[in-house]
Coordinates of C-alpha atoms in Angstrom, one line a residue:
M2 CA 1.1 -106.0 -7.6
A3 CA 0.3 -102.9 -9.4
P4 CA -3.5 -102.7 -11.6
P5 CA -2.7 -103.0 -14.9
Q6 CA -1.9 -100.3 -17.4
G7 CA -4.7 -100.7 -19.5
Q8 CA -7.5 -100.1 -16.7
M9 CA -6.2 -96.5 -16.1
R10 CA -7.3 -94.0 -19.1
P11 CA -6.2 -90.6 -18.0
G12 CA -7.8 -89.2 -21.6
R13 CA -11.5 -89.8 -20.5
Q14 CA -11.5 -88.1 -17.1
L15 CA -9.4 -85.0 -18.5
A16 CA -12.4 -84.9 -21.2
V17 CA -14.2 -84.7 -18.2
L18 CA -12.7 -82.1 -16.4
G19 CA -12.7 -80.0 -19.8
A20 CA -16.1 -80.1 -20.3
I21 CA -16.6 -78.5 -16.4
F22 CA -14.3 -76.0 -17.7
V23 CA -16.6 -75.6 -20.5
V24 CA -20.1 -75.6 -18.8
L25 CA -18.7 -73.1 -16.1
Y26 CA -17.4 -70.3 -18.5
L27 CA -20.6 -70.6 -20.5
L28 CA -22.5 -70.1 -17.5
V29 CA -20.0 -67.0 -16.8
F30 CA -20.1 -65.4 -20.3
F31 CA -24.1 -65.9 -20.9
A32 CA -26.4 -67.2 -17.9
G33 CA -27.2 -66.0 -14.6
G34 CA -28.2 -62.1 -16.0
A35 CA -25.1 -62.0 -17.7
S36 CA -24.5 -58.5 -19.6
G37 CA -21.7 -55.7 -20.4
S38 CA -18.8 -56.3 -22.2
F39 CA -16.5 -59.0 -22.1
K40 CA -14.8 -57.8 -19.4
D41 CA -18.2 -57.0 -17.1
R42 CA -19.0 -60.3 -17.4
L43 CA -15.8 -61.9 -15.6
E44 CA -16.0 -59.7 -13.0
P45 CA -17.4 -61.5 -9.3
R46 CA -19.1 -59.6 -7.0
L47 CA -17.3 -57.7 -4.6
G48 CA -18.2 -57.0 -1.0
L49 CA -18.2 -53.4 0.4
D50 CA -14.6 -54.1 2.4
L51 CA -13.0 -54.5 -1.3
I52 CA -15.4 -51.9 -3.1
G53 CA -16.7 -49.2 -0.4
G54 CA -19.9 -48.9 0.9
T55 CA -21.8 -48.9 4.8
R56 CA -23.0 -52.2 6.7
V57 CA -24.9 -52.7 9.3
T58 CA -25.5 -55.8 11.5
L59 CA -28.8 -55.4 13.5
E60 CA -29.8 -58.0 16.6
A61 CA -33.6 -59.0 17.1
T62 CA -35.4 -59.9 19.8
N63 CA -39.5 -60.7 20.3
S64 CA -39.9 -60.1 23.5
V65 CA -38.7 -58.7 27.3
D66 CA -37.0 -62.4 28.4
G67 CA -34.7 -62.0 25.3
K68 CA -35.2 -65.2 23.3
P69 CA -35.0 -65.4 19.5
P70 CA -37.6 -64.6 17.7
T71 CA -39.4 -67.1 15.1
A72 CA -38.3 -67.9 11.5
E73 CA -41.8 -66.5 10.7
N74 CA -40.9 -63.3 12.6
L75 CA -37.4 -62.6 11.4
E76 CA -38.1 -63.2 7.4
E77 CA -41.4 -60.6 7.7
A78 CA -38.9 -58.4 9.4
R79 CA -36.6 -58.4 6.9
Q80 CA -39.0 -57.2 4.1
I81 CA -39.9 -54.4 6.2
I82 CA -36.3 -53.6 6.6
E83 CA -35.3 -53.8 2.9
S84 CA -38.3 -51.7 2.2
R85 CA -37.2 -49.0 4.2
V86 CA -33.9 -49.5 2.5
N87 CA -35.5 -49.4 -0.9
A88 CA -37.1 -46.5 -0.2
F89 CA -33.9 -44.9 0.2
G90 CA -33.1 -44.6 -3.7
V91 CA -30.5 -47.2 -3.3
A92 CA -29.0 -49.6 -5.8
E93 CA -28.4 -53.2 -5.0
A94 CA -29.1 -52.9 -1.4
E95 CA -29.4 -56.0 0.1
V96 CA -30.5 -57.0 3.1
V97 CA -30.3 -60.4 4.3
T98 CA -30.4 -63.1 7.4
E99 CA -27.4 -64.5 9.5
G100 CA -28.6 -66.9 11.9
N101 CA -31.2 -67.1 14.1
R102 CA -31.8 -63.6 15.3
N103 CA -29.7 -61.5 13.0
I104 CA -30.3 -58.9 10.0
V105 CA -27.8 -57.5 7.8
I106 CA -28.1 -54.6 5.5
S107 CA -25.2 -54.4 3.0
L108 CA -25.0 -51.2 0.7
P109 CA -22.3 -51.2 -1.6
G110 CA -20.8 -48.1 -2.7
E111 CA -22.2 -45.7 -1.0
N112 CA -22.3 -44.5 2.9
R113 CA -25.5 -44.0 4.3
D114 CA -26.5 -43.1 8.2
L115 CA -28.9 -46.5 8.4
T116 CA -29.2 -46.3 12.1
D117 CA -33.2 -45.2 12.2
V118 CA -33.7 -48.4 9.7
G119 CA -34.6 -51.1 12.5
S120 CA -35.7 -48.7 14.7
A121 CA -39.0 -49.2 14.7
A122 CA -40.1 -52.4 16.6
E123 CA -43.7 -52.2 16.2
L124 CA -46.6 -49.7 15.1
R125 CA -49.7 -49.0 16.8
F126 CA -52.4 -46.1 16.4
R127 CA -54.0 -45.8 20.2
K128 CA -56.0 -42.7 21.4
V129 CA -55.3 -40.2 23.8
L130 CA -56.5 -40.3 27.1
K131 CA -54.6 -37.9 29.8
A132 CA -51.4 -35.9 28.8
A133 CA -49.3 -34.3 31.2
D134 CA -45.5 -32.4 31.8
G135 CA -43.0 -35.4 30.9
S136 CA -39.6 -33.6 32.3
G137 CA -39.5 -35.2 35.0
A138 CA -40.3 -32.5 37.9
V139 CA -42.4 -32.1 40.5
A140 CA -44.6 -29.2 39.7
A141 CA -48.2 -29.7 39.5
P142 CA -50.3 -28.7 36.3
P143 CA -52.9 -26.2 36.6
A144 CA -56.3 -28.4 36.3
A145 CA -58.4 -26.4 34.5
E146 CA -55.7 -25.8 31.4
P147 CA -56.7 -27.7 28.5
S148 CA -53.3 -28.4 27.8
P149 CA -50.5 -30.0 30.4
S150 CA -48.0 -27.4 31.7
G151 CA -45.0 -28.1 30.2
S152 CA -46.4 -29.5 26.7
P153 CA -46.4 -28.4 24.1
A154 CA -49.6 -25.4 22.8
P155 CA -51.8 -27.1 20.5
S156 CA -50.7 -25.9 16.9
G157 CA -52.2 -26.5 13.1
S158 CA -55.1 -25.8 11.2
A159 CA -58.0 -27.7 11.2
T160 CA -59.4 -27.2 8.2
P161 CA -59.9 -30.0 5.2
S162 CA -57.0 -30.1 2.6
P163 CA -58.1 -28.2 -0.4
S164 CA -57.9 -31.2 -3.1
G165 CA -61.1 -31.5 -4.6
S166 CA -61.6 -34.2 -3.6
D167 CA -63.9 -36.1 -1.7
A168 CA -61.4 -38.0 0.2
P169 CA -60.8 -37.6 3.8
K170 CA -58.2 -35.3 5.2
A171 CA -55.9 -35.0 8.0
T172 CA -54.3 -32.5 9.8
A173 CA -51.2 -32.1 12.2
S174 CA -48.1 -30.7 12.7
P175 CA -44.7 -33.2 12.0
S176 CA -43.2 -32.2 15.7
G177 CA -45.3 -33.1 18.9
G178 CA -48.2 -30.1 17.1
Q179 CA -51.8 -31.5 17.3
G180 CA -53.7 -31.3 14.8
G181 CA -56.9 -32.3 13.8
M182 CA -58.5 -35.2 11.1
A183 CA -61.6 -33.8 9.0
P184 CA -63.7 -35.5 6.5
A185 CA -64.1 -33.8 3.3
S186 CA -67.8 -33.7 4.4
P187 CA -68.8 -32.2 7.6
S188 CA -70.0 -34.7 10.2
A189 CA -73.9 -34.2 11.6
T190 CA -72.1 -36.0 15.0
P191 CA -72.4 -33.5 18.0
T192 CA -68.7 -32.6 19.2
P193 CA -67.8 -33.2 22.7
S194 CA -67.5 -29.7 24.8
A195 CA -64.0 -29.6 27.2
S196 CA -66.4 -29.5 29.9
A197 CA -67.7 -32.9 29.5
S198 CA -64.6 -34.4 28.9
A199 CA -63.5 -32.9 31.9
A200 CA -66.4 -35.1 33.7
A201 CA -65.4 -38.3 31.8
P202 CA -64.4 -41.1 34.4
T203 CA -60.9 -41.4 34.8
P204 CA -59.4 -44.7 32.6
S205 CA -59.4 -48.0 35.2
A206 CA -56.4 -50.2 35.2
S207 CA -56.2 -52.9 32.7
T208 CA -58.0 -56.2 34.2
E209 CA -55.8 -58.6 32.5
P210 CA -53.9 -61.2 35.1
V211 CA -50.4 -59.6 35.7
P212 CA -47.6 -62.1 34.9
A213 CA -45.6 -63.5 38.2
S214 CA -42.5 -62.7 36.7
I215 CA -43.6 -59.3 36.5
E216 CA -44.8 -58.8 40.1
E217 CA -42.1 -60.4 41.3
Q218 CA -40.0 -57.5 39.6
R219 CA -42.7 -55.1 40.9
K220 CA -42.1 -55.9 44.7
A221 CA -38.5 -55.4 44.3
V222 CA -39.1 -52.1 42.7
E223 CA -41.8 -51.4 45.5
Q224 CA -39.0 -52.3 48.1
K225 CA -36.5 -50.0 46.4
V226 CA -38.6 -46.9 46.6
G227 CA -39.8 -47.4 49.9
A228 CA -43.3 -48.1 51.3
A229 CA -44.4 -44.4 51.8
A230 CA -43.3 -43.7 48.1
W231 CA -45.1 -46.9 47.2
Q232 CA -48.3 -46.4 49.0
A233 CA -48.7 -42.7 47.5
A234 CA -48.4 -43.3 44.4
N235 CA -51.1 -46.1 44.4
G236 CA -53.3 -43.1 45.7
L237 CA -53.1 -41.0 42.9
Q238 CA -55.4 -39.9 40.5
G239 CA -53.1 -38.1 38.6
P240 CA -50.5 -35.4 38.4
A241 CA -53.1 -32.7 39.6
D242 CA -53.0 -34.4 42.9
L243 CA -49.7 -32.6 44.1
T244 CA -51.6 -29.3 44.4
A245 CA -53.9 -30.5 46.7
D246 CA -50.9 -32.5 49.0
P247 CA -47.5 -30.9 48.5
S248 CA -45.9 -32.9 50.6
L249 CA -47.0 -36.0 47.9
A250 CA -43.8 -34.3 45.8
D251 CA -41.0 -35.9 48.6
K252 CA -42.4 -39.0 48.6
L253 CA -42.4 -39.8 45.2
K254 CA -38.6 -38.5 44.4
P255 CA -37.6 -42.1 44.8
F256 CA -39.6 -43.1 41.8
G257 CA -37.0 -40.4 39.5
T258 CA -34.7 -42.7 40.4
L259 CA -35.7 -46.0 39.0
S260 CA -34.2 -47.4 35.9
P261 CA -36.2 -47.5 32.8
Q262 CA -36.5 -51.7 32.7
E263 CA -37.9 -50.4 36.3
V264 CA -40.2 -48.2 35.0
A265 CA -41.3 -50.8 32.6
V266 CA -43.0 -53.0 35.1
L267 CA -45.0 -50.1 36.8
P268 CA -49.0 -50.1 36.0
A269 CA -49.7 -47.6 33.0
Q270 CA -51.7 -45.4 35.4
M271 CA -48.3 -45.4 38.0
Q272 CA -45.9 -44.8 35.4
F273 CA -48.6 -41.5 33.9
N274 CA -49.7 -40.3 37.6
V275 CA -46.4 -40.3 39.5
P276 CA -44.8 -36.6 37.7
T277 CA -41.2 -37.8 38.8
I278 CA -41.2 -40.4 36.1
G279 CA -39.9 -38.6 32.9
C280 CA -39.7 -39.2 29.4
A281 CA -35.9 -39.6 29.6
Q282 CA -37.1 -42.6 31.7
L283 CA -40.3 -43.6 29.6
D284 CA -38.3 -43.5 26.2
K285 CA -35.5 -45.9 27.1
R286 CA -38.0 -48.9 28.2
P287 CA -37.4 -51.6 26.2
P288 CA -40.3 -51.3 23.1
A289 CA -41.6 -54.9 24.1
S290 CA -43.1 -53.4 27.4
I291 CA -45.8 -51.7 25.9
S292 CA -46.0 -53.2 22.6
D293 CA -49.4 -55.4 23.5
P294 CA -52.5 -54.0 21.6
K295 CA -54.6 -54.8 24.7
Q296 CA -52.9 -53.0 27.7
Q297 CA -53.5 -49.3 28.1
V298 CA -49.8 -47.5 27.9
V299 CA -47.8 -44.4 28.6
S300 CA -45.6 -42.4 26.2
C301 CA -44.2 -39.3 25.3
E302 CA -44.1 -37.1 22.4
D303 CA -41.3 -34.8 21.8
G304 CA -39.5 -36.0 24.8
V305 CA -41.4 -33.3 27.0
S306 CA -45.2 -34.9 27.1
K307 CA -46.2 -38.3 28.2
Y308 CA -49.7 -39.5 27.2
L309 CA -51.8 -42.0 28.4
L310 CA -53.0 -44.2 25.8
D311 CA -55.7 -46.2 25.6
Q312 CA -55.9 -49.9 24.0
A313 CA -53.9 -50.2 20.5
K314 CA -57.7 -50.3 18.2
V315 CA -55.9 -49.8 14.4
L316 CA -52.2 -51.9 14.2
G317 CA -49.1 -50.8 11.9
T318 CA -50.1 -53.8 9.8
D319 CA -53.7 -52.3 9.1
V320 CA -51.8 -49.8 7.0
S321 CA -51.3 -50.6 3.1
D322 CA -49.2 -47.8 2.4
A323 CA -48.2 -44.2 2.9
D324 CA -46.6 -41.9 1.0
A325 CA -45.4 -38.2 1.1
V326 CA -46.8 -36.2 -1.6
L327 CA -47.6 -32.5 -2.7
D328 CA -50.9 -30.7 -2.1
Q329 CA -52.6 -28.7 -4.3
T330 CA -50.8 -25.9 -2.4
N331 CA -47.6 -27.2 -2.9
A332 CA -47.7 -28.4 1.2
W333 CA -45.9 -31.5 1.9
V334 CA -48.5 -34.3 3.2
V335 CA -48.3 -37.9 4.8
S336 CA -51.0 -39.9 2.2
L337 CA -52.8 -43.0 4.1
D338 CA -54.1 -46.0 2.9
F339 CA -55.5 -49.1 4.8
T340 CA -56.3 -52.2 4.1
G341 CA -59.7 -53.8 3.9
K342 CA -60.1 -54.9 7.5
G343 CA -57.8 -52.0 8.5
Q344 CA -60.0 -49.3 7.1
G345 CA -62.8 -51.0 9.3
N346 CA -61.2 -50.3 12.2
W347 CA -59.6 -47.0 11.7
T348 CA -63.1 -45.5 10.9
A349 CA -63.9 -47.1 14.2
L350 CA -61.1 -45.5 16.1
T351 CA -62.0 -42.0 14.7
R352 CA -65.6 -42.5 15.8
E353 CA -64.8 -43.2 19.0
A354 CA -61.9 -40.4 18.9
F355 CA -64.1 -37.9 17.4
T356 CA -67.5 -38.5 19.6
N357 CA -65.2 -39.2 22.8
E358 CA -66.6 -42.8 23.1
G359 CA -65.3 -45.7 25.3
Q360 CA -62.7 -44.6 27.1
A361 CA -63.3 -40.6 27.0
C362 CA -60.1 -38.6 26.9
D363 CA -59.8 -35.8 29.8
A364 CA -59.7 -31.7 28.8
T365 CA -55.5 -32.2 29.0
A366 CA -55.7 -34.5 26.4
L367 CA -58.4 -32.6 23.8
G368 CA -56.6 -30.6 20.8
Q369 CA -57.4 -26.8 20.2
D370 CA -60.8 -27.4 19.0
G371 CA -61.9 -29.7 22.0
K372 CA -61.5 -32.8 19.7
C373 CA -59.8 -35.8 21.4
R374 CA -56.5 -36.7 19.4
V375 CA -55.0 -40.7 18.1
A376 CA -51.4 -41.1 18.9
V377 CA -49.4 -42.6 15.8
V378 CA -46.8 -45.1 18.1
L379 CA -43.7 -46.1 16.7
D380 CA -41.5 -48.5 19.1
N381 CA -41.6 -46.1 22.4
E382 CA -41.9 -43.2 20.5
I383 CA -45.0 -41.1 19.8
V384 CA -44.4 -39.8 16.0
S385 CA -47.3 -37.9 15.7
S386 CA -50.7 -37.2 18.0
P387 CA -53.3 -35.1 15.2
E388 CA -57.2 -34.3 16.6
I389 CA -59.2 -36.4 15.3
Q390 CA -61.9 -33.8 13.3
G391 CA -64.8 -36.4 11.9
V392 CA -65.4 -40.0 10.9
L393 CA -62.8 -40.8 8.8
T394 CA -64.6 -43.7 6.5
G395 CA -61.7 -43.3 3.2
D396 CA -58.4 -42.4 2.8
S397 CA -56.7 -39.7 5.2
Q398 CA -54.3 -37.4 4.7
I399 CA -52.1 -35.7 7.8
T400 CA -50.7 -32.3 7.2
G401 CA -49.0 -29.6 8.6
N402 CA -46.4 -27.8 8.2
F403 CA -43.9 -30.6 6.9
T404 CA -40.7 -31.0 5.0
Q405 CA -40.1 -32.8 2.3
K406 CA -37.8 -35.2 4.4
D407 CA -40.2 -34.8 8.0
A408 CA -43.1 -36.1 5.3
S409 CA -40.7 -38.5 3.9
T410 CA -39.8 -40.1 7.2
L411 CA -43.1 -40.3 9.0
A412 CA -44.5 -42.1 5.5
G413 CA -41.9 -44.6 6.2
Q414 CA -42.5 -45.4 9.2
L415 CA -46.2 -45.7 8.6
R416 CA -45.5 -47.5 5.4
Y417 CA -42.8 -49.7 7.1
G418 CA -42.8 -49.4 10.4
A419 CA -44.9 -52.9 11.6
L420 CA -41.8 -55.0 12.7
P421 CA -42.4 -58.0 14.6
V422 CA -39.3 -57.9 16.6
T423 CA -37.4 -55.5 18.4
F424 CA -33.5 -54.2 16.8
E425 CA -31.0 -53.6 18.2
Q426 CA -27.3 -52.3 16.6
Q427 CA -24.1 -54.6 16.9
E428 CA -22.2 -53.5 14.1
A429 CA -21.9 -50.9 12.1
Q430 CA -19.2 -50.3 8.7
N431 CA -18.2 -47.2 6.7
V432 CA -15.7 -48.0 3.9
T433 CA -15.0 -45.6 1.2
A434 CA -14.2 -46.8 -2.1
T435 CA -10.7 -45.5 -2.1
L436 CA -10.0 -47.9 1.1
G437 CA -12.2 -51.0 -0.5
A438 CA -9.8 -50.7 -3.8
S439 CA -6.6 -50.2 -1.6
H440 CA -7.9 -54.1 0.3
L441 CA -8.6 -55.7 -2.6
R442 CA -4.9 -54.4 -3.8
A443 CA -3.9 -55.8 -0.7
G444 CA -5.8 -59.3 -0.9
L445 CA -5.0 -60.0 -4.4
L446 CA -0.9 -59.5 -3.7
A447 CA -0.9 -61.3 -0.5
A448 CA -2.7 -64.5 -2.8
G449 CA -0.3 -64.1 -5.7
I450 CA 2.4 -64.2 -3.3
G451 CA 1.1 -66.9 -1.8
M452 CA 0.7 -69.0 -4.9
L453 CA 4.4 -68.0 -6.2
L454 CA 5.5 -68.8 -3.3
V455 CA 3.8 -72.7 -3.4
I456 CA 5.1 -72.6 -7.0
I457 CA 9.1 -71.9 -6.5
Y458 CA 9.1 -74.5 -3.6
A459 CA 7.7 -76.8 -6.0
F460 CA 10.0 -76.1 -9.0
F461 CA 13.0 -76.2 -6.4
Y462 CA 11.9 -79.8 -4.6
Y463 CA 9.9 -81.6 -7.2
R464 CA 11.2 -80.0 -10.5
L465 CA 9.3 -81.8 -12.6
L466 CA 6.8 -82.6 -11.3
G467 CA 6.6 -79.3 -9.8
S468 CA 5.0 -78.7 -13.4
V469 CA 1.9 -80.6 -11.9
I470 CA 1.7 -78.4 -9.5
F471 CA 1.9 -75.0 -11.2
L472 CA -1.0 -76.1 -13.9
S473 CA -2.8 -78.3 -10.7
L474 CA -2.9 -74.5 -8.8
I475 CA -3.7 -72.5 -12.3
L476 CA -6.5 -74.9 -13.0
S477 CA -7.9 -74.7 -9.4
A478 CA -8.0 -70.5 -9.4
L479 CA -10.0 -70.4 -12.8
L480 CA -12.1 -73.0 -10.8
V481 CA -12.4 -70.9 -8.3
F482 CA -13.1 -67.8 -10.2
G483 CA -15.6 -69.0 -12.4
A484 CA -17.8 -70.4 -9.3
L485 CA -17.4 -66.7 -8.0
V486 CA -18.6 -64.9 -10.6
V487 CA -21.7 -67.5 -11.5
L488 CA -22.1 -68.0 -7.3
G489 CA -22.2 -64.1 -6.7
R490 CA -25.1 -63.8 -9.5
Q491 CA -27.2 -66.9 -8.6
I492 CA -27.1 -66.5 -5.2
G493 CA -26.2 -63.1 -4.3
F494 CA -22.7 -64.7 -2.8
T495 CA -20.0 -61.6 -2.5
L496 CA -16.5 -61.5 -2.2
T497 CA -14.7 -60.2 0.6
L498 CA -11.1 -59.7 2.1
A499 CA -12.1 -62.4 4.8
G500 CA -13.2 -64.8 1.7
I501 CA -9.7 -64.0 -0.1
A502 CA -7.9 -65.0 2.9
G503 CA -9.7 -68.5 2.9
M504 CA -8.5 -69.0 -0.1
I505 CA -5.0 -68.5 0.4
V506 CA -5.6 -70.8 3.4
S507 CA -6.8 -73.1 0.9
L508 CA -3.5 -73.1 -1.3
G509 CA -1.7 -74.9 1.7
V510 CA -4.4 -77.6 2.3
A511 CA -3.5 -78.1 -1.6
A512 CA 0.2 -77.9 -1.5
D513 CA -0.5 -81.0 1.5
S514 CA -2.2 -82.9 -0.9
F515 CA 0.8 -82.7 -3.4
V516 CA 3.2 -83.8 -0.6
I517 CA 1.1 -86.5 0.2
Y518 CA 1.0 -88.0 -3.4
F519 CA 4.4 -87.3 -4.0
E520 CA 6.4 -88.8 -1.0
R521 CA 4.1 -91.7 -1.3
L522 CA 5.4 -92.0 -4.8
K523 CA 8.9 -92.3 -3.4
D524 CA 8.1 -94.9 -1.0
E525 CA 6.6 -96.9 -4.0
I526 CA 10.0 -96.5 -6.0
R527 CA 12.7 -97.1 -3.2
E528 CA 10.7 -100.2 -2.6
G529 CA 11.6 -101.8 -6.1
R530 CA 8.9 -100.4 -8.0
S531 CA 9.1 -99.3 -11.3
P532 CA 7.8 -95.8 -11.9
R533 CA 5.2 -96.5 -14.1
S534 CA 3.8 -99.0 -11.9
A535 CA 4.5 -97.1 -8.5
V536 CA 2.2 -94.3 -9.7
P537 CA -1.2 -96.0 -9.7
R538 CA -0.2 -97.7 -6.5
A539 CA 1.0 -94.7 -4.4
W540 CA -2.1 -92.8 -5.8
I541 CA -4.6 -95.4 -4.1
R542 CA -2.7 -95.2 -1.1
A543 CA -2.4 -91.8 -1.1
R544 CA -5.9 -91.0 -2.0
R545 CA -7.4 -92.4 0.9
T546 CA -5.2 -89.4 3.3
I547 CA -5.9 -86.9 0.4
I548 CA -10.0 -87.2 1.0
S549 CA -9.6 -87.4 5.0
A550 CA -7.8 -84.0 4.9
N551 CA -10.1 -82.2 2.3
A552 CA -12.9 -83.7 4.2
I553 CA -11.5 -82.6 7.6
T554 CA -10.7 -79.4 6.3
L555 CA -14.4 -79.0 4.8
L556 CA -16.4 -80.0 7.9
S557 CA -14.7 -77.1 9.2
A558 CA -15.8 -74.4 7.1
V559 CA -19.0 -76.1 7.1
V560 CA -19.2 -75.4 10.9
L561 CA -17.6 -72.1 10.4
Y562 CA -20.1 -71.0 8.4
V563 CA -23.8 -72.3 10.5
V564 CA -22.1 -70.7 13.8
S565 CA -20.8 -67.2 12.5
V566 CA -21.9 -64.4 11.1
G567 CA -20.7 -61.4 9.4
T568 CA -17.3 -61.5 7.5
V569 CA -16.5 -65.1 9.3
K570 CA -19.0 -66.8 6.8
G571 CA -17.5 -65.5 3.8
F572 CA -14.3 -66.9 5.1
A573 CA -16.0 -70.2 5.3
F574 CA -17.7 -70.3 2.6
A575 CA -14.7 -69.2 0.5
L576 CA -12.4 -71.5 1.8
G577 CA -14.4 -74.8 1.8
L578 CA -15.6 -74.1 -2.2
A579 CA -12.2 -73.5 -2.6
T580 CA -11.3 -77.7 -1.0
V581 CA -14.1 -79.1 -3.1
L582 CA -12.9 -77.7 -6.8
D583 CA -9.4 -78.8 -5.5
L584 CA -10.5 -82.4 -4.6
V585 CA -12.1 -82.1 -8.2
V586 CA -8.7 -81.2 -9.7
V587 CA -7.2 -83.5 -7.8
F588 CA -9.0 -86.4 -9.3
L589 CA -9.4 -85.4 -12.9
F590 CA -6.4 -83.5 -13.4
R591 CA -3.4 -84.8 -10.8
H592 CA -3.8 -88.1 -11.1
P593 CA -5.0 -88.7 -14.9
I594 CA -1.5 -86.1 -15.7
M595 CA 1.1 -88.1 -13.2
T596 CA -0.1 -91.6 -15.2
M597 CA 0.9 -89.7 -18.4
F598 CA 4.3 -88.7 -16.9
A599 CA 5.2 -92.3 -16.3
R600 CA 5.3 -93.2 -19.4
T601 CA 7.7 -90.8 -20.5
R602 CA 11.0 -90.8 -19.9
A603 CA 12.1 -87.6 -18.5
F604 CA 10.0 -89.3 -15.5
L605 CA 13.0 -91.9 -15.3
S606 CA 15.5 -89.2 -15.5
P607 CA 16.3 -88.7 -11.3
R608 CA 16.9 -85.1 -12.0
V609 CA 14.3 -84.1 -14.1
S610 CA 11.6 -85.6 -12.7
G611 CA 12.0 -84.2 -9.2
L612 CA 12.2 -88.4 -7.9
G613 CA 15.3 -87.3 -5.7
R614 CA 17.3 -90.2 -4.5
A615 CA 14.8 -92.8 -5.3
L616 CA 15.4 -93.9 -8.6
P617 CA 19.4 -94.6 -8.4
A618 CA 18.6 -96.3 -4.7
R619 CA 16.2 -98.6 -6.9
T620 CA 18.4 -99.1 -9.9
Q621 CA 21.9 -99.9 -7.3
Q622 CA 19.1 -102.5 -5.7
T623 CA 17.7 -104.5 -8.8
Q624 CA 22.1 -104.5 -10.7
P625 CA 23.3 -107.5 -9.8
R626 CA 27.3 -107.4 -8.4
N627 CA 29.8 -108.3 -10.7
P628 CA 33.3 -108.8 -8.7
R629 CA 35.0 -110.3 -11.6
A630 CA 34.7 -106.7 -14.0
K631 CA 35.2 -105.3 -11.2
E632 CA 38.9 -106.6 -11.2
A633 CA 39.3 -106.5 -14.7

């Protein structure tokens, strides 16, 4: 039996739907940063594939084993990369995390090279202990020369920057040049001579226990190069040993064939002492292999000079700020500010380098004034190695032959270089504004054609009921559009071409719910019920199927959103949003409006209502046959 008609009050449900529209479009026009003209307030946030721009996806790892980084490290890296991107002066840049290891950088409306924004794994300040030729050629550098063969000659000035202040100054040339760092007032600390430095003891290898996995890899490398080469490499005290025994050159050649990953597992002393291990191999090692601040490491500068570096006494987290500024001589310099703890670490490091205490630097590592240098190591690369000319107890400047670009790049690397994870670029996309507008037109055209085909089919097959389908789709579209505008302002959701595709797919989901409801209505009428009593019964039976179908679609969208990255997330989000709003329209518009239509005369007409042959069949079954009238 059908429920009494008095229980259904469609006006209330339509009023609720109207209230939802009022609240939604009040938010569109007056909330969430709505500003500008009427047209501007109605614009959703569009993705790069619709308006043009640059999109880069970076994949992060935190160690050699390739495991995903922690959520804290990934968020810290995201903030640092966002600061780097903002340093370009780009408006409305977006840097977000996706999944447990991806960071996506989006620059709407701009085409830029973002190759370097995620290139720095970690920033370290290390004293230079030794220097040697990094070309990989088997040649013995002169033992008495303060600068190794193949390394750049020291350059840059040693005088303080004439700023007129008491702040310490620094001098360093931007491309491998060896400048100096000097306080504003001369220090009374004695300067070590080159001969004294040369007599300093050789830095010893780290006493830290070697992990079992690394030890196994070293054994594999030993088997690859051969026992003779491995024994010769272990016996080297430095590249100069080849002068005393030229036969070592042939024995060490197998090390030149090692991959960067194989070189990375060798002890730091061996990486430095073996001349056939060059910068071409060292620069391509996994960055995590030299990130431990407690270990001595080997790194290259400009791809031609390799340095043995001491433990990192100052880390990237100790730098509070770095800026590219013009000094009083209109020369570009990099000004350094340290945190409270970082300033103490920096002072201790410059004191150690200036007095040559601790692990002493030898003659090959000295600058042109006979003082030790400190290397600024970013990832696998030395970006600067200034000579320390005094104990720096305050803010410092790095000066040299910088261009504005060089100074800005170095400042950005120092300021935002302390990334706690390593990144590899997985995807890069540049879309011009013209191509983006073409994508938008194509997407809207496809959506319009899809909706038009559904409406044409609805009117052809269901006639008057087709108007219900038409109005439902219009209301759904208005709800989705308003939701896109509000979500774009509140949570930064951007509509992409994939999102438009998701909405087109949702048209099929909406059409399915219509078919389920209307066909169930026909079945009820064929079973002998009147149209008015058939409407609530059809709704009760179709409701469960409609909810189940939409729930499955929504669940698929949620799963796809969780496991996917990039534009696929936009497709899943748009599909899920359109599905939820379709359910709102089903409950608050479609069923109430059908109840109202059931009370009209047009609904009882087979030709007008679109119920087809269901009504005539029902009439023939309920009218009694009169044989006498037929005979008359």
